[in-house]
C-alpha cells in the first residue's frame, strides 16, 4: 500500500488513510518541535496549578473512542514515570463522565482535565469540560487537539486556566480512522507529564521512535504476510501501557473492516480468564511485548501457551530485539539504538497495528477512507443528546 501511487490507492478507496498512517514519523518530529517551543508555557502552567493547592492534583485524561484510549496508554506508564508527589493520574472517557459525572469528578479535588480530541466537536467532549467547570471547585484544563477551529480549541482561547496545545496541522486526519491524531496527542501528553526523563532524553526517545517507525513502514510486505492468511478474527494483547494500546489496535480493525473481522483485546494475563475462548483456527493473535523485563515474562508466557494450543492461524510477538523470548513467530523492530520505555514504544507498535487494519480492510473488500458507507458510524459522532445536569 505504501508503495502504490495516489491513483492506485484512490481506486481502492485508501489514499487518505494510507497517506495519514505513513506520514506519522514526520509528524512526531513536528510534535516534538512544537513541545519544545511550548516548554516554558507548559511548565509555567503546571507550576501555577500546583501552587494553588496543598494536595496532589488529580489529572484526568479524557476523550471519546480512540481519544479515550490515549489515556489508557498514558496512565499505567505515568504511574511509574510521572510526578507522583504532585499528580494523581486517571483515565476516563468523556462518554463516562457525561453519563455519570460524580462517579468520575470529585468536587473537592483540584483537577486538570486533559481533553484529547481530533476535531474538538464531539458533543461529549464539550460537555465534559462544562461539567468539570460546573462541579469542580478548582478546575483546570489542558486541551490537546488537532483542530484550531474546533469547539474545544475555541473555548480554551483567552482562558488562563485552560492550556491549549495544538497538534501539527496534518495530524487532523481527513480519513475516518484516527491515526496521526492519536499518536501525536499521545506523544504530546507523554512529553508534558513524563517526569523521569529530561527534555534532552525525551528528544532522544522521539528520534529513536522515528527510526523504528520508518522501519515498520518499510516492512509492509512482512506485515502483509500475516494478513494473507485465512482468518476472520484478530486478538491483540499487551501489559500495562501496551494493554491500552491493544484496545486501540483492535478498534482500528473493527472500524476499517466495518466489523467484517471481529476483534477482542485484553491484557496478557487477563486473556486466560474467559476471553481465550474466542480463539479458533481462523484467529490471528498479536502480543505487544513490554520492554520491562519483569512484565515481559507474562507476555512471553501467553505467547507460548496460545502457540502450543495449535488452534490459531498465527501467534506473533511484536517488540524490539532481545525482548521476545518466544520460540514462535516474531516481528522484531531492530534499527533503534536503545530499548524504548513502553509509553513511547506504544507509538511504534501502533504503526504495525494500523498497517494490519489497513491491509485487512482492503482484503475484505472495504474502503479504508470510508469504511462505513451507510453512515452507521461517523467521523464525528452524531445523534447525541446532552442532558442538562442539575445538582
mmCIF file of C-alpha atoms in Angstrom:
data_model
loop_
_atom_site.group_PDB
_atom_site.id
_atom_site.type_symbol
_atom_site.label_atom_id
_atom_site.label_comp_id
_atom_site.label_asym_id
_atom_site.label_seq_id
_atom_site.Cartn_x
_atom_site.Cartn_y
_atom_site.Cartn_z
ATOM 1 C CA UNK A 1 0.000 0.000 0.000
ATOM 2 C CA UNK A 2 2.774 2.421 0.912
ATOM 3 C CA UNK A 3 4.397 1.929 -2.497
ATOM 4 C CA UNK A 4 1.250 2.416 -4.589
ATOM 5 C CA UNK A 5 0.570 5.601 -6.499
ATOM 6 C CA UNK A 6 -2.049 8.096 -5.400
ATOM 7 C CA UNK A 7 -4.266 6.984 -8.263
ATOM 8 C CA UNK A 8 -3.944 3.289 -7.391
ATOM 9 C CA UNK A 9 -4.807 3.999 -3.767
ATOM 10 C CA UNK A 10 -7.776 6.144 -4.777
ATOM 11 C CA UNK A 11 -9.206 3.201 -6.732
ATOM 12 C CA UNK A 12 -9.032 1.161 -3.520
ATOM 13 C CA UNK A 13 -10.648 3.938 -1.503
ATOM 14 C CA UNK A 14 -7.490 4.052 0.602
ATOM 15 C CA UNK A 15 -5.499 7.106 -0.471
ATOM 16 C CA UNK A 16 -6.223 9.271 2.575
ATOM 17 C CA UNK A 17 -5.775 6.613 5.251
ATOM 18 C CA UNK A 18 -2.601 5.179 3.717
ATOM 19 C CA UNK A 19 -1.013 8.620 3.497
ATOM 20 C CA UNK A 20 -2.030 9.514 7.038
ATOM 21 C CA UNK A 21 -0.553 6.337 8.516
ATOM 22 C CA UNK A 22 2.656 6.717 6.507
ATOM 23 C CA UNK A 23 3.322 10.346 7.478
ATOM 24 C CA UNK A 24 3.326 9.763 11.242
ATOM 25 C CA UNK A 25 7.101 9.649 11.870
ATOM 26 C CA UNK A 26 7.348 13.079 10.232
ATOM 27 C CA UNK A 27 4.518 14.326 12.432
ATOM 28 C CA UNK A 28 6.261 13.001 15.557
ATOM 29 C CA UNK A 29 9.269 15.179 14.772
ATOM 30 C CA UNK A 30 6.977 18.166 14.354
ATOM 31 C CA UNK A 31 5.178 17.303 17.602
ATOM 32 C CA UNK A 32 8.490 17.298 19.464
ATOM 33 C CA UNK A 33 9.433 20.666 17.969
ATOM 34 C CA UNK A 34 6.050 22.113 18.940
ATOM 35 C CA UNK A 35 6.502 20.894 22.501
ATOM 36 C CA UNK A 36 9.984 22.374 22.730
ATOM 37 C CA UNK A 37 8.565 25.745 21.659
ATOM 38 C CA UNK A 38 5.770 25.454 24.236
ATOM 39 C CA UNK A 39 8.002 24.085 27.011
ATOM 40 C CA UNK A 40 8.124 27.261 29.135
ATOM 41 C CA UNK A 41 4.391 27.803 28.737
ATOM 42 C CA UNK A 42 3.677 24.207 29.798
ATOM 43 C CA UNK A 43 5.953 24.234 32.835
ATOM 44 C CA UNK A 44 4.609 27.617 33.951
ATOM 45 C CA UNK A 45 1.017 26.381 33.700
ATOM 46 C CA UNK A 46 1.685 23.216 35.718
ATOM 47 C CA UNK A 47 3.604 25.200 38.330
ATOM 48 C CA UNK A 48 0.691 27.613 38.754
ATOM 49 C CA UNK A 49 -1.734 24.726 39.284
ATOM 50 C CA UNK A 50 0.489 23.077 41.881
ATOM 51 C CA UNK A 51 0.953 26.387 43.703
ATOM 52 C CA UNK A 52 -2.806 26.745 44.217
ATOM 53 C CA UNK A 53 -3.292 23.530 46.206
ATOM 54 C CA UNK A 54 -1.706 21.794 49.175
ATOM 55 C CA UNK A 55 -2.625 18.293 47.980
ATOM 56 C CA UNK A 56 -1.937 16.241 44.883
ATOM 57 C CA UNK A 57 -3.623 17.432 41.720
ATOM 58 C CA UNK A 58 -5.935 14.930 40.054
ATOM 59 C CA UNK A 59 -5.118 14.667 36.342
ATOM 60 C CA UNK A 60 -7.952 13.105 34.342
ATOM 61 C CA UNK A 61 -7.141 12.134 30.756
ATOM 62 C CA UNK A 62 -10.340 12.077 28.764
ATOM 63 C CA UNK A 63 -11.745 11.709 25.272
ATOM 64 C CA UNK A 64 -14.185 9.564 23.339
ATOM 65 C CA UNK A 65 -13.286 6.360 21.491
ATOM 66 C CA UNK A 66 -9.684 6.435 20.280
ATOM 67 C CA UNK A 67 -9.146 9.701 22.159
ATOM 68 C CA UNK A 68 -10.049 7.912 25.396
ATOM 69 C CA UNK A 69 -7.519 5.180 24.672
ATOM 70 C CA UNK A 70 -4.752 7.778 24.756
ATOM 71 C CA UNK A 71 -5.334 7.988 28.498
ATOM 72 C CA UNK A 72 -5.491 4.204 28.819
ATOM 73 C CA UNK A 73 -1.924 4.053 27.466
ATOM 74 C CA UNK A 74 -0.666 7.021 29.480
ATOM 75 C CA UNK A 75 -1.896 6.210 32.978
ATOM 76 C CA UNK A 76 -0.011 2.914 33.562
ATOM 77 C CA UNK A 77 3.162 4.495 32.202
ATOM 78 C CA UNK A 78 2.831 7.687 34.244
ATOM 79 C CA UNK A 79 2.015 5.721 37.381
ATOM 80 C CA UNK A 80 5.646 4.614 37.125
ATOM 81 C CA UNK A 81 7.305 7.559 35.379
ATOM 82 C CA UNK A 82 5.165 10.558 36.310
ATOM 83 C CA UNK A 83 5.422 13.125 39.101
ATOM 84 C CA UNK A 84 3.612 11.228 41.858
ATOM 85 C CA UNK A 85 4.437 13.806 44.503
ATOM 86 C CA UNK A 86 2.243 16.367 42.786
ATOM 87 C CA UNK A 87 -0.143 14.465 40.493
ATOM 88 C CA UNK A 88 -2.599 11.569 40.633
ATOM 89 C CA UNK A 89 -3.297 10.173 37.158
ATOM 90 C CA UNK A 90 -6.634 8.792 35.963
ATOM 91 C CA UNK A 91 -8.213 7.882 32.612
ATOM 92 C CA UNK A 92 -11.955 8.247 31.999
ATOM 93 C CA UNK A 93 -13.904 8.556 28.776
ATOM 94 C CA UNK A 94 -15.919 11.700 28.169
ATOM 95 C CA UNK A 95 -18.758 9.289 27.471
ATOM 96 C CA UNK A 96 -18.448 8.016 31.057
ATOM 97 C CA UNK A 97 -18.026 11.432 32.652
ATOM 98 C CA UNK A 98 -21.058 12.894 30.890
ATOM 99 C CA UNK A 99 -23.280 9.938 31.761
ATOM 100 C CA UNK A 100 -22.343 9.820 35.475
ATOM 101 C CA UNK A 101 -20.360 12.961 36.398
ATOM 102 C CA UNK A 102 -19.933 12.471 40.137
ATOM 103 C CA UNK A 103 -18.622 8.946 39.655
ATOM 104 C CA UNK A 104 -15.559 10.442 37.931
ATOM 105 C CA UNK A 105 -15.300 14.064 39.117
ATOM 106 C CA UNK A 106 -14.630 14.902 42.767
ATOM 107 C CA UNK A 107 -15.761 18.471 43.509
ATOM 108 C CA UNK A 108 -13.154 18.903 46.279
ATOM 109 C CA UNK A 109 -10.118 17.720 44.285
ATOM 110 C CA UNK A 110 -8.061 20.269 42.389
ATOM 111 C CA UNK A 111 -8.266 18.744 38.914
ATOM 112 C CA UNK A 112 -6.690 19.139 35.495
ATOM 113 C CA UNK A 113 -8.995 17.720 32.858
ATOM 114 C CA UNK A 114 -6.794 16.806 29.880
ATOM 115 C CA UNK A 115 -9.082 16.648 26.853
ATOM 116 C CA UNK A 116 -7.901 14.751 23.775
ATOM 117 C CA UNK A 117 -9.838 15.439 20.599
ATOM 118 C CA UNK A 118 -9.195 15.279 16.884
ATOM 119 C CA UNK A 119 -11.925 17.732 15.862
ATOM 120 C CA UNK A 120 -12.861 19.038 19.296
ATOM 121 C CA UNK A 121 -16.502 18.990 18.241
ATOM 122 C CA UNK A 122 -17.757 15.747 19.775
ATOM 123 C CA UNK A 123 -20.753 16.613 21.982
ATOM 124 C CA UNK A 124 -19.423 14.622 24.934
ATOM 125 C CA UNK A 125 -16.016 16.342 24.782
ATOM 126 C CA UNK A 126 -17.579 19.789 25.003
ATOM 127 C CA UNK A 127 -19.988 18.648 27.724
ATOM 128 C CA UNK A 128 -17.235 17.066 29.860
ATOM 129 C CA UNK A 129 -15.367 20.379 30.016
ATOM 130 C CA UNK A 130 -18.545 22.217 31.032
ATOM 131 C CA UNK A 131 -19.323 19.628 33.709
ATOM 132 C CA UNK A 132 -15.826 19.892 35.171
ATOM 133 C CA UNK A 133 -16.224 23.661 35.443
ATOM 134 C CA UNK A 134 -19.701 23.252 36.910
ATOM 135 C CA UNK A 135 -18.883 20.614 39.523
ATOM 136 C CA UNK A 136 -15.213 21.006 40.496
ATOM 137 C CA UNK A 137 -14.381 23.895 42.805
ATOM 138 C CA UNK A 138 -10.832 24.284 41.477
ATOM 139 C CA UNK A 139 -10.733 23.042 37.889
ATOM 140 C CA UNK A 140 -8.103 23.487 35.190
ATOM 141 C CA UNK A 141 -7.830 22.191 31.657
ATOM 142 C CA UNK A 142 -5.245 21.125 29.137
ATOM 143 C CA UNK A 143 -6.786 20.915 25.679
ATOM 144 C CA UNK A 144 -4.799 18.714 23.283
ATOM 145 C CA UNK A 145 -6.490 18.852 19.906
ATOM 146 C CA UNK A 146 -5.784 18.786 16.185
ATOM 147 C CA UNK A 147 -8.296 21.430 15.065
ATOM 148 C CA UNK A 148 -7.765 25.068 15.955
ATOM 149 C CA UNK A 149 -11.254 25.827 14.662
ATOM 150 C CA UNK A 150 -12.902 23.153 16.835
ATOM 151 C CA UNK A 151 -15.197 23.945 19.738
ATOM 152 C CA UNK A 152 -12.689 22.818 22.383
ATOM 153 C CA UNK A 153 -9.869 24.920 20.967
ATOM 154 C CA UNK A 154 -12.071 27.987 20.697
ATOM 155 C CA UNK A 155 -13.254 27.553 24.286
ATOM 156 C CA UNK A 156 -9.641 27.461 25.505
ATOM 157 C CA UNK A 157 -8.632 30.738 23.892
ATOM 158 C CA UNK A 158 -8.237 33.522 26.422
ATOM 159 C CA UNK A 159 -8.824 31.208 29.395
ATOM 160 C CA UNK A 160 -5.794 31.316 31.693
ATOM 161 C CA UNK A 161 -6.977 28.111 33.382
ATOM 162 C CA UNK A 162 -7.009 26.235 30.070
ATOM 163 C CA UNK A 163 -3.713 25.391 28.348
ATOM 164 C CA UNK A 164 -4.238 24.848 24.612
ATOM 165 C CA UNK A 165 -1.738 22.590 22.816
ATOM 166 C CA UNK A 166 -2.437 22.285 19.097
ATOM 167 C CA UNK A 167 -1.130 19.299 17.172
ATOM 168 C CA UNK A 168 0.608 19.504 13.774
ATOM 169 C CA UNK A 169 -1.854 20.589 11.115
ATOM 170 C CA UNK A 170 -1.519 17.351 9.128
ATOM 171 C CA UNK A 171 -2.404 15.290 12.213
ATOM 172 C CA UNK A 172 -6.035 16.371 11.805
ATOM 173 C CA UNK A 173 -6.897 13.172 9.916
ATOM 174 C CA UNK A 174 -9.202 13.606 6.957
ATOM 175 C CA UNK A 175 -9.883 9.865 6.842
ATOM 176 C CA UNK A 176 -12.436 8.120 9.015
ATOM 177 C CA UNK A 177 -9.946 6.450 11.356
ATOM 178 C CA UNK A 178 -7.832 8.355 13.857
ATOM 179 C CA UNK A 179 -4.172 7.621 13.106
ATOM 180 C CA UNK A 180 -1.787 10.589 13.244
ATOM 181 C CA UNK A 181 -4.136 12.435 15.564
ATOM 182 C CA UNK A 182 -3.933 9.558 18.049
ATOM 183 C CA UNK A 183 -0.157 9.196 18.005
ATOM 184 C CA UNK A 184 0.579 12.944 18.114
ATOM 185 C CA UNK A 185 -1.782 13.562 21.030
ATOM 186 C CA UNK A 186 -0.309 10.614 22.935
ATOM 187 C CA UNK A 187 3.246 11.811 22.327
ATOM 188 C CA UNK A 188 2.394 15.352 23.414
ATOM 189 C CA UNK A 189 0.958 14.184 26.729
ATOM 190 C CA UNK A 190 3.984 11.946 27.308
ATOM 191 C CA UNK A 191 6.277 14.916 26.782
ATOM 192 C CA UNK A 192 4.204 17.047 29.164
ATOM 193 C CA UNK A 193 3.832 14.607 32.051
ATOM 194 C CA UNK A 194 6.807 12.207 31.827
ATOM 195 C CA UNK A 195 8.971 13.469 34.698
ATOM 196 C CA UNK A 196 11.514 10.633 34.685
ATOM 197 C CA UNK A 197 13.367 11.961 31.656
ATOM 198 C CA UNK A 198 14.877 15.341 30.819
ATOM 199 C CA UNK A 199 13.867 17.229 27.692
ATOM 200 C CA UNK A 200 17.060 16.025 26.013
ATOM 201 C CA UNK A 201 16.326 12.413 26.929
ATOM 202 C CA UNK A 202 12.752 12.716 25.668
ATOM 203 C CA UNK A 203 14.110 14.093 22.403
ATOM 204 C CA UNK A 204 16.344 11.030 22.088
ATOM 205 C CA UNK A 205 13.348 8.758 22.675
ATOM 206 C CA UNK A 206 11.470 10.516 19.877
ATOM 207 C CA UNK A 207 14.417 10.219 17.480
ATOM 208 C CA UNK A 208 14.545 6.509 18.258
ATOM 209 C CA UNK A 209 10.789 6.302 17.603
ATOM 210 C CA UNK A 210 11.292 7.918 14.195
ATOM 211 C CA UNK A 211 13.893 5.332 13.211
ATOM 212 C CA UNK A 212 11.825 2.400 14.430
ATOM 213 C CA UNK A 213 8.634 3.763 12.905
ATOM 214 C CA UNK A 214 10.229 4.120 9.490
ATOM 215 C CA UNK A 215 11.381 0.513 9.699
ATOM 216 C CA UNK A 216 7.866 -0.729 10.440
ATOM 217 C CA UNK A 217 6.535 1.107 7.395
ATOM 218 C CA UNK A 218 9.309 -0.239 5.183
ATOM 219 C CA UNK A 219 8.469 -3.807 6.216
ATOM 220 C CA UNK A 220 4.902 -3.704 4.938
ATOM 221 C CA UNK A 221 5.451 -6.861 2.863
ATOM 222 C CA UNK A 222 6.273 -8.806 6.021
ATOM 223 C CA UNK A 223 3.180 -7.464 7.768
ATOM 224 C CA UNK A 224 1.095 -8.356 4.712
ATOM 225 C CA UNK A 225 2.239 -11.977 5.027
ATOM 226 C CA UNK A 226 0.232 -12.193 8.256
ATOM 227 C CA UNK A 227 -2.850 -10.661 6.619
ATOM 228 C CA UNK A 228 -2.590 -13.041 3.647
ATOM 229 C CA UNK A 229 -3.534 -15.962 5.898
ATOM 230 C CA UNK A 230 -7.048 -17.295 6.203
ATOM 231 C CA UNK A 231 -8.569 -15.557 9.229
ATOM 232 C CA UNK A 232 -11.672 -13.688 10.308
ATOM 233 C CA UNK A 233 -10.728 -12.865 13.912
ATOM 234 C CA UNK A 234 -7.911 -10.853 15.493
ATOM 235 C CA UNK A 235 -6.750 -10.731 19.114
ATOM 236 C CA UNK A 236 -4.432 -8.026 20.475
ATOM 237 C CA UNK A 237 -2.772 -8.486 23.869
ATOM 238 C CA UNK A 238 -0.328 -6.471 25.971
ATOM 239 C CA UNK A 239 0.525 -5.490 29.520
ATOM 240 C CA UNK A 240 0.461 -2.111 31.263
ATOM 241 C CA UNK A 241 0.525 0.701 28.710
ATOM 242 C CA UNK A 242 0.548 -1.850 25.919
ATOM 243 C CA UNK A 243 -2.768 -3.271 27.145
ATOM 244 C CA UNK A 244 -4.187 0.187 26.470
ATOM 245 C CA UNK A 245 -2.616 0.046 23.025
ATOM 246 C CA UNK A 246 -4.245 -3.345 22.421
ATOM 247 C CA UNK A 247 -7.645 -1.692 22.844
ATOM 248 C CA UNK A 248 -6.863 0.927 20.210
ATOM 249 C CA UNK A 249 -5.369 -1.693 17.861
ATOM 250 C CA UNK A 250 -8.487 -3.849 17.939
ATOM 251 C CA UNK A 251 -10.730 -0.827 17.362
ATOM 252 C CA UNK A 252 -8.840 0.068 14.177
ATOM 253 C CA UNK A 253 -9.519 -3.392 12.720
ATOM 254 C CA UNK A 254 -13.171 -3.182 13.701
ATOM 255 C CA UNK A 255 -13.574 0.300 12.211
ATOM 256 C CA UNK A 256 -11.713 -0.183 8.947
ATOM 257 C CA UNK A 257 -13.285 -3.570 8.145
ATOM 258 C CA UNK A 258 -16.759 -2.392 9.282
ATOM 259 C CA UNK A 259 -16.933 -5.401 11.586
ATOM 260 C CA UNK A 260 -16.211 -7.964 8.870
ATOM 261 C CA UNK A 261 -13.275 -9.062 11.005
ATOM 262 C CA UNK A 262 -14.188 -9.474 14.654
ATOM 263 C CA UNK A 263 -11.723 -8.463 17.324
ATOM 264 C CA UNK A 264 -11.000 -8.619 21.036
ATOM 265 C CA UNK A 265 -8.299 -7.150 23.248
ATOM 266 C CA UNK A 266 -7.065 -7.957 26.714
ATOM 267 C CA UNK A 267 -4.041 -7.932 28.967
ATOM 268 C CA UNK A 268 -1.590 -10.780 28.588
ATOM 269 C CA UNK A 269 -2.532 -12.223 31.975
ATOM 270 C CA UNK A 270 -6.228 -11.428 31.707
ATOM 271 C CA UNK A 271 -6.721 -13.285 28.438
ATOM 272 C CA UNK A 272 -6.856 -16.691 30.125
ATOM 273 C CA UNK A 273 -9.816 -15.661 32.264
ATOM 274 C CA UNK A 274 -12.522 -16.299 29.686
ATOM 275 C CA UNK A 275 -11.613 -14.254 26.579
ATOM 276 C CA UNK A 276 -9.263 -17.003 25.373
ATOM 277 C CA UNK A 277 -12.380 -18.941 24.345
ATOM 278 C CA UNK A 278 -12.601 -16.508 21.402
ATOM 279 C CA UNK A 279 -9.662 -18.249 19.673
ATOM 280 C CA UNK A 280 -10.230 -20.698 16.834
ATOM 281 C CA UNK A 281 -8.377 -21.829 13.720
ATOM 282 C CA UNK A 282 -9.223 -18.557 11.932
ATOM 283 C CA UNK A 283 -7.755 -16.252 14.600
ATOM 284 C CA UNK A 284 -4.604 -14.135 14.424
ATOM 285 C CA UNK A 285 -3.102 -13.319 17.824
ATOM 286 C CA UNK A 286 -0.685 -10.411 18.248
ATOM 287 C CA UNK A 287 1.102 -9.719 21.541
ATOM 288 C CA UNK A 288 2.829 -6.378 22.138
ATOM 289 C CA UNK A 289 5.957 -7.166 24.165
ATOM 290 C CA UNK A 290 6.821 -4.924 27.102
ATOM 291 C CA UNK A 291 10.339 -3.579 27.455
ATOM 292 C CA UNK A 292 10.059 -4.034 31.225
ATOM 293 C CA UNK A 293 11.908 -7.357 31.862
ATOM 294 C CA UNK A 294 9.601 -8.463 34.696
ATOM 295 C CA UNK A 295 6.396 -7.650 32.817
ATOM 296 C CA UNK A 296 7.692 -9.197 29.596
ATOM 297 C CA UNK A 297 7.779 -12.643 31.206
ATOM 298 C CA UNK A 298 3.986 -12.683 31.254
ATOM 299 C CA UNK A 299 3.805 -11.583 27.606
ATOM 300 C CA UNK A 300 6.128 -14.434 26.642
ATOM 301 C CA UNK A 301 4.137 -16.929 28.706
ATOM 302 C CA UNK A 302 0.877 -16.227 26.885
ATOM 303 C CA UNK A 303 2.642 -16.390 23.514
ATOM 304 C CA UNK A 304 3.981 -19.852 24.293
ATOM 305 C CA UNK A 305 0.635 -21.016 25.659
ATOM 306 C CA UNK A 306 -1.572 -19.987 22.736
ATOM 307 C CA UNK A 307 1.069 -21.143 20.250
ATOM 308 C CA UNK A 308 1.198 -24.503 21.980
ATOM 309 C CA UNK A 309 -2.582 -24.824 21.730
ATOM 310 C CA UNK A 310 -2.117 -25.040 17.939
ATOM 311 C CA UNK A 311 -5.589 -23.759 17.147
ATOM 312 C CA UNK A 312 -4.824 -20.217 15.883
ATOM 313 C CA UNK A 313 -3.993 -19.125 12.341
ATOM 314 C CA UNK A 314 -1.000 -17.253 13.715
ATOM 315 C CA UNK A 315 0.570 -16.232 17.021
ATOM 316 C CA UNK A 316 3.023 -13.328 16.696
ATOM 317 C CA UNK A 317 5.110 -11.422 19.220
ATOM 318 C CA UNK A 318 5.866 -7.767 18.419
ATOM 319 C CA UNK A 319 8.814 -5.963 20.020
ATOM 320 C CA UNK A 320 12.416 -4.847 19.979
ATOM 321 C CA UNK A 321 15.466 -7.146 19.751
ATOM 322 C CA UNK A 322 16.111 -9.278 22.800
ATOM 323 C CA UNK A 323 12.632 -8.732 24.208
ATOM 324 C CA UNK A 324 10.845 -11.664 22.569
ATOM 325 C CA UNK A 325 11.887 -14.877 24.309
ATOM 326 C CA UNK A 326 9.436 -16.887 22.227
ATOM 327 C CA UNK A 327 10.030 -19.978 20.120
ATOM 328 C CA UNK A 328 7.445 -18.992 17.504
ATOM 329 C CA UNK A 329 6.879 -16.113 15.083
ATOM 330 C CA UNK A 330 8.143 -12.619 15.872
ATOM 331 C CA UNK A 331 8.099 -9.166 14.353
ATOM 332 C CA UNK A 332 11.213 -7.526 15.776
ATOM 333 C CA UNK A 333 11.905 -3.861 15.043
ATOM 334 C CA UNK A 334 15.684 -3.858 15.000
ATOM 335 C CA UNK A 335 17.040 -0.489 13.840
ATOM 336 C CA UNK A 336 16.666 1.545 17.034
ATOM 337 C CA UNK A 337 19.634 2.366 19.204
ATOM 338 C CA UNK A 338 18.018 1.688 22.600
ATOM 339 C CA UNK A 339 15.020 -0.034 24.114
ATOM 340 C CA UNK A 340 12.194 2.478 24.377
ATOM 341 C CA UNK A 341 10.113 2.925 27.532
ATOM 342 C CA UNK A 342 6.721 1.329 26.931
ATOM 343 C CA UNK A 343 4.844 4.625 26.632
ATOM 344 C CA UNK A 344 6.953 5.607 23.629
ATOM 345 C CA UNK A 345 7.171 2.053 22.285
ATOM 346 C CA UNK A 346 3.363 2.027 22.015
ATOM 347 C CA UNK A 347 3.559 4.593 19.205
ATOM 348 C CA UNK A 348 5.940 2.438 17.182
ATOM 349 C CA UNK A 349 3.712 -0.584 17.769
ATOM 350 C CA UNK A 350 0.617 1.321 16.662
ATOM 351 C CA UNK A 351 2.104 1.696 13.172
ATOM 352 C CA UNK A 352 2.191 -2.095 12.943
ATOM 353 C CA UNK A 353 -1.428 -2.306 14.127
ATOM 354 C CA UNK A 354 -2.628 0.431 11.780
ATOM 355 C CA UNK A 355 -0.954 -1.332 8.850
ATOM 356 C CA UNK A 356 -2.677 -4.597 9.798
ATOM 357 C CA UNK A 357 -6.009 -2.749 9.847
ATOM 358 C CA UNK A 358 -5.407 -1.032 6.516
ATOM 359 C CA UNK A 359 -4.437 -4.256 4.754
ATOM 360 C CA UNK A 360 -7.300 -6.171 6.382
ATOM 361 C CA UNK A 361 -9.798 -3.563 5.211
ATOM 362 C CA UNK A 362 -8.666 -3.912 1.604
ATOM 363 C CA UNK A 363 -8.593 -7.712 1.907
ATOM 364 C CA UNK A 364 -12.280 -7.910 2.887
ATOM 365 C CA UNK A 365 -13.259 -5.524 0.100
ATOM 366 C CA UNK A 366 -13.883 -2.485 2.259
ATOM 367 C CA UNK A 367 -12.743 1.080 1.565
ATOM 368 C CA UNK A 368 -10.495 2.337 4.419
ATOM 369 C CA UNK A 369 -11.197 6.015 3.771
ATOM 370 C CA UNK A 370 -14.976 5.499 4.045
ATOM 371 C CA UNK A 371 -15.356 2.208 5.943
ATOM 372 C CA UNK A 372 -18.964 2.845 6.998
ATOM 373 C CA UNK A 373 -20.700 3.893 3.760
ATOM 374 C CA UNK A 374 -24.172 3.524 5.303
ATOM 375 C CA UNK A 375 -23.323 6.216 7.855
ATOM 376 C CA UNK A 376 -23.921 3.907 10.817
ATOM 377 C CA UNK A 377 -20.708 5.304 12.322
ATOM 378 C CA UNK A 378 -19.429 8.805 11.582
ATOM 379 C CA UNK A 379 -16.069 10.586 11.722
ATOM 380 C CA UNK A 380 -17.544 12.986 14.294
ATOM 381 C CA UNK A 381 -20.264 11.302 16.318
ATOM 382 C CA UNK A 382 -23.870 12.318 15.663
ATOM 383 C CA UNK A 383 -27.176 11.763 17.409
ATOM 384 C CA UNK A 384 -26.015 12.534 20.954
ATOM 385 C CA UNK A 385 -28.398 14.419 23.245
ATOM 386 C CA UNK A 386 -26.597 16.194 26.106
ATOM 387 C CA UNK A 387 -28.990 16.482 29.027
ATOM 388 C CA UNK A 388 -28.561 19.379 31.497
ATOM 389 C CA UNK A 389 -27.013 18.273 34.784
ATOM 390 C CA UNK A 390 -28.715 19.648 37.869
ATOM 391 C CA UNK A 391 -27.265 19.195 41.347
#
